[in-house]
Coordinates of C-alpha atoms and ligand atoms in Angstrom, one line a residue:
X1 CA 73.4 114.7 95.0
X2 CA 76.8 113.4 95.8
X3 CA 78.3 113.8 98.8
X4 CA 82.2 113.1 100.5
X5 CA 81.7 109.5 101.0
X6 CA 80.4 108.9 104.6
X7 CA 84.0 107.0 105.3
X8 CA 86.2 110.6 104.3
X9 CA 86.4 110.4 108.0
X10 CA 87.7 107.2 108.2
X11 CA 89.7 107.7 105.5
X12 CA 91.4 110.5 107.6
X13 CA 93.0 107.0 109.0
X14 CA 94.4 106.1 106.3
X15 CA 97.3 106.6 105.5
X16 CA 100.4 104.8 102.6
X17 CA 100.8 103.1 105.5
X18 CA 97.9 101.1 105.2
X19 CA 99.2 99.7 101.5
X20 CA 102.6 97.5 100.9
X21 CA 104.3 96.4 98.0
X22 CA 104.2 99.8 95.9
X23 CA 107.4 101.3 97.1
X24 CA 108.3 102.5 94.0
X25 CA 105.6 104.3 93.7
X26 CA 105.6 106.0 96.7
X27 CA 107.9 109.3 96.0
X28 CA 105.6 109.6 93.2
X29 CA 102.5 109.6 95.6
X30 CA 104.3 111.8 98.2
X31 CA 104.5 114.6 95.4
X32 CA 100.5 114.3 94.8
X33 CA 99.8 114.6 98.6
X34 CA 102.0 117.2 99.2
X35 CA 100.4 119.3 96.7
X36 CA 96.6 118.3 98.2
X37 CA 97.9 119.6 101.6
X38 CA 99.2 122.6 100.1
X39 CA 97.2 123.5 97.7
X40 CA 96.5 127.1 98.7
X41 CA 100.3 127.8 98.7
X42 CA 100.1 126.2 95.1
X43 CA 97.1 128.3 93.9
X44 CA 98.9 131.2 95.5
X45 CA 102.2 131.0 94.0
X46 CA 100.4 129.7 90.1
X47 CA 102.7 126.8 90.6
X48 CA 101.8 123.8 88.1
X49 CA 98.9 121.4 89.1
X50 CA 99.0 117.8 88.8
X51 CA 96.7 116.2 86.1
X52 CA 94.6 113.3 87.1
X53 CA 95.7 110.2 87.4
X54 CA 95.0 106.7 85.6
X55 CA 95.6 103.5 87.7
X56 CA 95.5 100.6 85.4
X57 CA 95.8 96.5 86.9
X58 CA 94.0 93.8 87.3
X59 CA 91.3 93.5 90.0
X60 CA 92.4 93.4 93.7
X61 CA 95.8 95.0 93.6
X62 CA 95.1 97.7 95.7
X63 CA 93.9 100.6 92.6
X64 CA 91.0 101.6 95.3
X65 CA 93.1 101.8 98.4
X66 CA 95.8 103.6 96.8
X67 CA 92.9 106.3 96.0
X68 CA 92.1 106.3 99.5
X69 CA 95.4 106.1 101.1
X70 CA 95.9 109.1 99.1
X71 CA 92.7 111.1 100.5
X72 CA 93.9 109.8 103.8
X73 CA 97.2 110.7 103.9
X74 CA 96.4 114.7 102.9
X75 CA 93.4 114.4 104.9
X76 CA 91.1 115.4 101.9
X77 CA 87.7 114.5 101.5
X78 CA 87.2 111.8 98.9
X79 CA 84.4 110.9 96.4
X80 CA 83.9 107.5 95.4
X81 CA 81.8 106.8 92.5
X82 CA 81.7 103.8 89.6
X83 CA 81.7 104.8 86.4
X84 CA 78.8 102.4 86.1
X85 CA 76.6 104.6 88.0
X86 CA 76.7 107.4 85.0
X87 CA 76.3 104.7 82.1
X88 CA 73.6 102.5 83.7
X89 CA 70.8 105.7 84.9
X90 CA 67.8 106.2 83.0
X91 CA 68.3 108.0 79.7
X92 CA 68.5 111.9 80.4
X93 CA 69.5 112.0 84.2
X94 CA 73.3 110.3 83.2
X95 CA 74.8 113.6 81.8
X96 CA 73.2 116.0 85.1
X97 CA 74.9 113.3 87.3
X98 CA 78.2 113.9 86.0
X99 CA 77.8 117.6 86.0
X100 CA 76.5 117.6 89.8
X101 CA 79.5 115.1 90.8
X102 CA 82.5 118.3 89.8
X103 CA 80.8 121.3 91.1
X104 CA 80.0 119.5 94.3
X105 CA 83.8 118.2 94.6
X106 CA 84.7 121.7 93.4
X107 CA 83.0 123.3 96.8
X108 CA 84.9 121.0 99.2
X109 CA 88.0 121.2 96.9
X110 CA 91.5 120.3 97.7
X111 CA 89.4 116.7 97.2
X112 CA 90.0 113.7 95.2
X113 CA 87.6 112.3 93.1
X114 CA 88.0 108.5 92.2
X115 CA 86.5 106.9 89.1
X116 CA 86.4 102.9 89.4
X117 CA 85.7 100.7 86.1
X118 CA 86.8 104.1 84.4
X119 CA 86.3 101.9 80.9
X120 CA 82.8 101.6 80.9
X121 CA 83.0 105.1 80.4
X122 CA 84.6 104.6 77.6
X123 CA 83.4 101.5 76.1
X124 CA 79.7 103.2 75.7
X125 CA 81.1 106.0 73.7
X126 CA 81.6 102.9 70.9
X127 CA 78.3 102.5 71.0
X128 CA 78.2 99.1 70.4
X129 CA 74.4 98.1 71.6
X130 CA 71.3 100.5 72.5
X131 CA 69.4 102.4 71.2
X132 CA 70.0 105.7 69.1
X133 CA 68.8 107.3 71.7
X134 CA 70.7 105.5 74.1
X135 CA 73.8 105.9 72.0
X136 CA 73.1 110.0 72.1
X137 CA 73.1 110.1 75.6
X138 CA 76.3 107.7 76.1
X139 CA 77.8 110.9 74.1
X140 CA 76.4 113.3 75.7
X141 CA 77.9 111.7 79.3
X142 CA 81.2 111.4 78.1
X143 CA 81.4 114.9 76.2
X144 CA 80.0 116.1 79.5
X145 CA 82.9 114.0 81.5
X146 CA 85.6 115.3 79.0
X147 CA 84.5 119.0 79.7
X148 CA 84.5 118.9 83.8
X149 CA 88.4 116.7 83.3
X150 CA 89.4 119.7 81.0
X151 CA 87.8 122.2 83.3
X152 CA 90.6 121.0 86.2
X153 CA 92.7 123.2 84.3
X154 CA 90.8 126.0 86.3
X155 CA 93.0 124.8 89.0
X156 CA 90.4 124.2 91.6
X157 CA 91.9 121.2 93.4
X158 CA 90.2 118.7 92.5
X159 CA 92.4 115.8 91.6
X160 CA 90.8 113.0 89.3
X161 CA 91.8 109.2 90.0
X162 CA 90.7 107.0 87.4
X163 CA 90.6 103.2 87.7
X164 CA 90.4 100.2 84.9
X165 CA 91.4 96.8 84.7
X166 CA 90.9 96.8 80.7
X167 CA 92.9 100.0 79.7
X168 CA 92.5 98.7 76.0
X169 CA 89.4 99.1 75.8
X170 CA 89.1 102.9 76.9
X171 CA 88.3 105.5 74.4
X172 CA 91.4 107.1 73.4
X173 CA 89.6 110.9 73.7
X174 CA 89.3 110.1 77.1
X175 CA 93.8 109.3 77.9
X176 CA 94.4 111.8 75.0
X177 CA 97.4 113.5 76.7
X178 CA 96.7 116.5 79.0
X179 CA 93.7 114.6 80.3
X180 CA 95.4 112.3 82.4
X181 CA 99.0 113.3 83.8
X182 CA 100.0 109.8 84.7
X183 CA 98.9 106.2 84.1
X184 CA 100.0 104.3 86.7
X185 CA 100.7 99.9 86.4
X186 CA 99.3 98.6 89.7
X187 CA 100.8 94.8 88.7
X188 CA 99.8 91.7 90.9
X189 CA 102.9 91.8 93.1
X190 CA 106.3 90.2 93.4
X191 CA 107.5 88.1 95.2
X192 CA 109.2 90.7 97.8
X193 CA 105.4 92.6 97.7
X194 CA 103.8 90.3 98.5
X195 CA 105.8 89.3 101.9
X196 CA 105.2 93.2 102.6
X197 CA 101.4 92.6 101.9
X198 CA 101.1 90.1 103.6
X199 CA 103.5 91.2 107.2
X200 CA 101.1 94.0 107.2
X201 CA 97.7 92.7 107.0
X202 CA 98.7 90.4 110.2
X203 CA 99.9 93.8 111.4
X204 CA 96.7 95.7 110.8
X205 CA 94.6 92.7 112.5
X206 CA 97.0 92.7 115.2
X207 CA 97.8 88.8 114.7
X208 CA 101.2 88.2 115.2
X209 CA 100.1 86.6 118.7
X210 CA 97.9 84.1 116.2
X211 CA 100.6 82.5 113.8
X212 CA 103.6 80.9 114.6
X213 CA 106.9 83.2 115.6
X214 CA 108.7 81.2 113.1
X215 CA 106.0 81.5 110.5
X216 CA 108.2 81.4 107.0
X217 CA 107.0 84.8 104.9
X218 CA 109.6 84.2 102.5
X219 CA 108.4 80.5 101.7
X220 CA 104.5 81.4 101.8
X221 CA 105.2 84.5 98.9
X222 CA 106.9 82.1 97.1
X223 CA 104.2 80.0 97.1
X224 CA 101.1 82.8 96.6
X225 CA 102.8 83.8 93.2
X226 CA 100.1 85.4 91.1
X227 CA 98.3 86.4 94.4
X228 CA 96.7 89.6 94.3
X229 CA 96.8 92.0 97.5
X230 CA 93.3 91.4 97.5
X231 CA 94.1 88.0 97.4
X232 CA 96.9 87.7 100.4
X233 CA 94.5 89.9 102.2
X234 CA 91.9 86.6 102.2
X235 CA 94.6 83.9 102.8
X236 CA 95.4 86.1 106.2
X237 CA 92.4 86.7 106.8
X238 CA 91.6 82.9 106.5
X239 CA 94.4 81.8 108.8
X240 CA 94.1 83.9 112.0
X241 CA 90.2 83.3 111.7
X242 CA 91.1 79.5 111.6
X243 CA 93.6 79.7 114.3
X244 CA 92.0 81.8 116.8
X245 CA 88.7 79.3 116.2
X246 CA 91.0 76.4 117.7
X247 CA 91.8 76.8 121.6
X248 CA 95.5 77.9 121.6
X249 CA 95.6 77.7 118.2
X250 CA 98.6 79.2 116.0
X251 CA 98.4 79.8 112.6
X252 CA 101.9 77.7 110.8
X253 CA 103.2 78.1 107.6
X254 CA 101.4 74.9 106.5
X255 CA 98.0 76.1 107.5
X256 CA 98.8 79.3 104.8
X257 CA 100.0 76.5 102.3
X258 CA 96.6 74.7 102.9
X259 CA 94.9 78.0 102.7
X260 CA 96.9 78.9 99.7
X261 CA 95.8 76.0 97.9
X262 CA 92.0 76.1 98.6
X263 CA 92.5 79.7 97.4
X264 CA 93.6 78.7 94.2
X265 CA 91.4 76.0 93.6
X266 CA 88.2 78.9 93.8
X267 CA 89.7 81.0 91.6
X268 CA 91.2 80.8 88.1
X269 CA 94.9 82.0 88.0
X270 CA 95.0 82.6 84.1
X271 CA 98.2 85.1 84.7
X272 CA 100.5 85.8 86.9
X273 CA 103.9 87.6 88.0
X274 CA 107.2 86.4 87.3
X275 CA 108.2 85.1 90.1
Ligands
ATP1 P1 89.4 96.4 91.4 O1 89.7 96.5 90.1 O2 88.5 95.1 91.9 O3 88.1 97.4 91.9 P2 91.6 97.5 93.4 O4 92.6 97.4 92.6 O5 90.5 98.4 93.4 O6 90.1 96.4 92.8 P3 90.9 97.0 96.0 O7 89.5 97.7 96.0 O8 92.2 98.5 96.1 O9 91.7 97.0 94.5 O10 91.8 96.2 97.0 C1 91.2 95.1 98.1 C2 91.4 94.5 99.1 O11 93.0 94.4 98.9 C3 92.2 95.9 100.0 O12 91.1 96.8 100.8 C4 93.4 96.6 100.6 O13 92.9 95.4 102.0 C5 93.4 94.6 100.0 N1 94.9 95.1 99.2 C6 95.0 95.0 97.7 N2 96.3 95.9 97.2 C7 97.2 95.9 98.6 C8 98.4 96.1 98.6 N3 99.1 96.3 98.1 N4 98.8 96.5 100.0 C9 97.8 96.0 101.1 N5 96.5 95.7 100.6 C10 96.2 95.1 99.3

């Protein structure tokens, strides 16, 4: 039932250069990439195998992107699934969905299984709602999942990367030591990270020609506090589209500031980075 995403070929063109503002994490990421690339060598010498990674942080901070970049940089298949896919299915099918995913991944290992909205899985075990039967099913699903996770010790080369916006509601059993080796916080970017993300998105769109040469990225970053990577991408996209729509149009710092205000007006920014 599960197959590596159709976009896994596309992943091969994705690398850590496609993500910005995560300098502090890059060394750690290269370690994981090296493991995935040289999996056979690690296996042959019986070296320690890295366990799962939990990426925790607000929406749009690049958790999915980071997982894709690791897979792309390592050139391995990428299975992406939302935990709600396990929990929303008809009673009776859920546990087998989980059962199917892991063998499919093992067949093409080394690879990454990315599980988004991981808290949906953990939360359900609390069984706050649903019928008795539904609760039993959830427990079976989680237990199946935990069994599969623990099976990673067999050194099969399947790296589990999970993401959550709400680490506080995770079932402690899911993050018990030994199940996830590392919990990585993906916070909202600070000013210098925002500058890097803005530059990256302008470059990626090959859009320097649509921006005034003296664009004040430092000032734009300063005024876009509390923006996530996804908000910054959206900001760049809107500015470039507007400039490209005007004859000989060039996006100015002022244009960016206007778009920042309009994005702010459509989103509630309850928390932000410190600068
Ligand atoms: P969610 O919790 O909502 O699933 P997420 O943390 O997984 O969000 P992504 O889906 O990875 O966030 O980010 C959305 C898009 O925002 C990315 O595809 C990318 O274009 C842009 N983006 C986010 N963070 C970064 C970053 N650090 N560098 C470059 N682009 C970024």
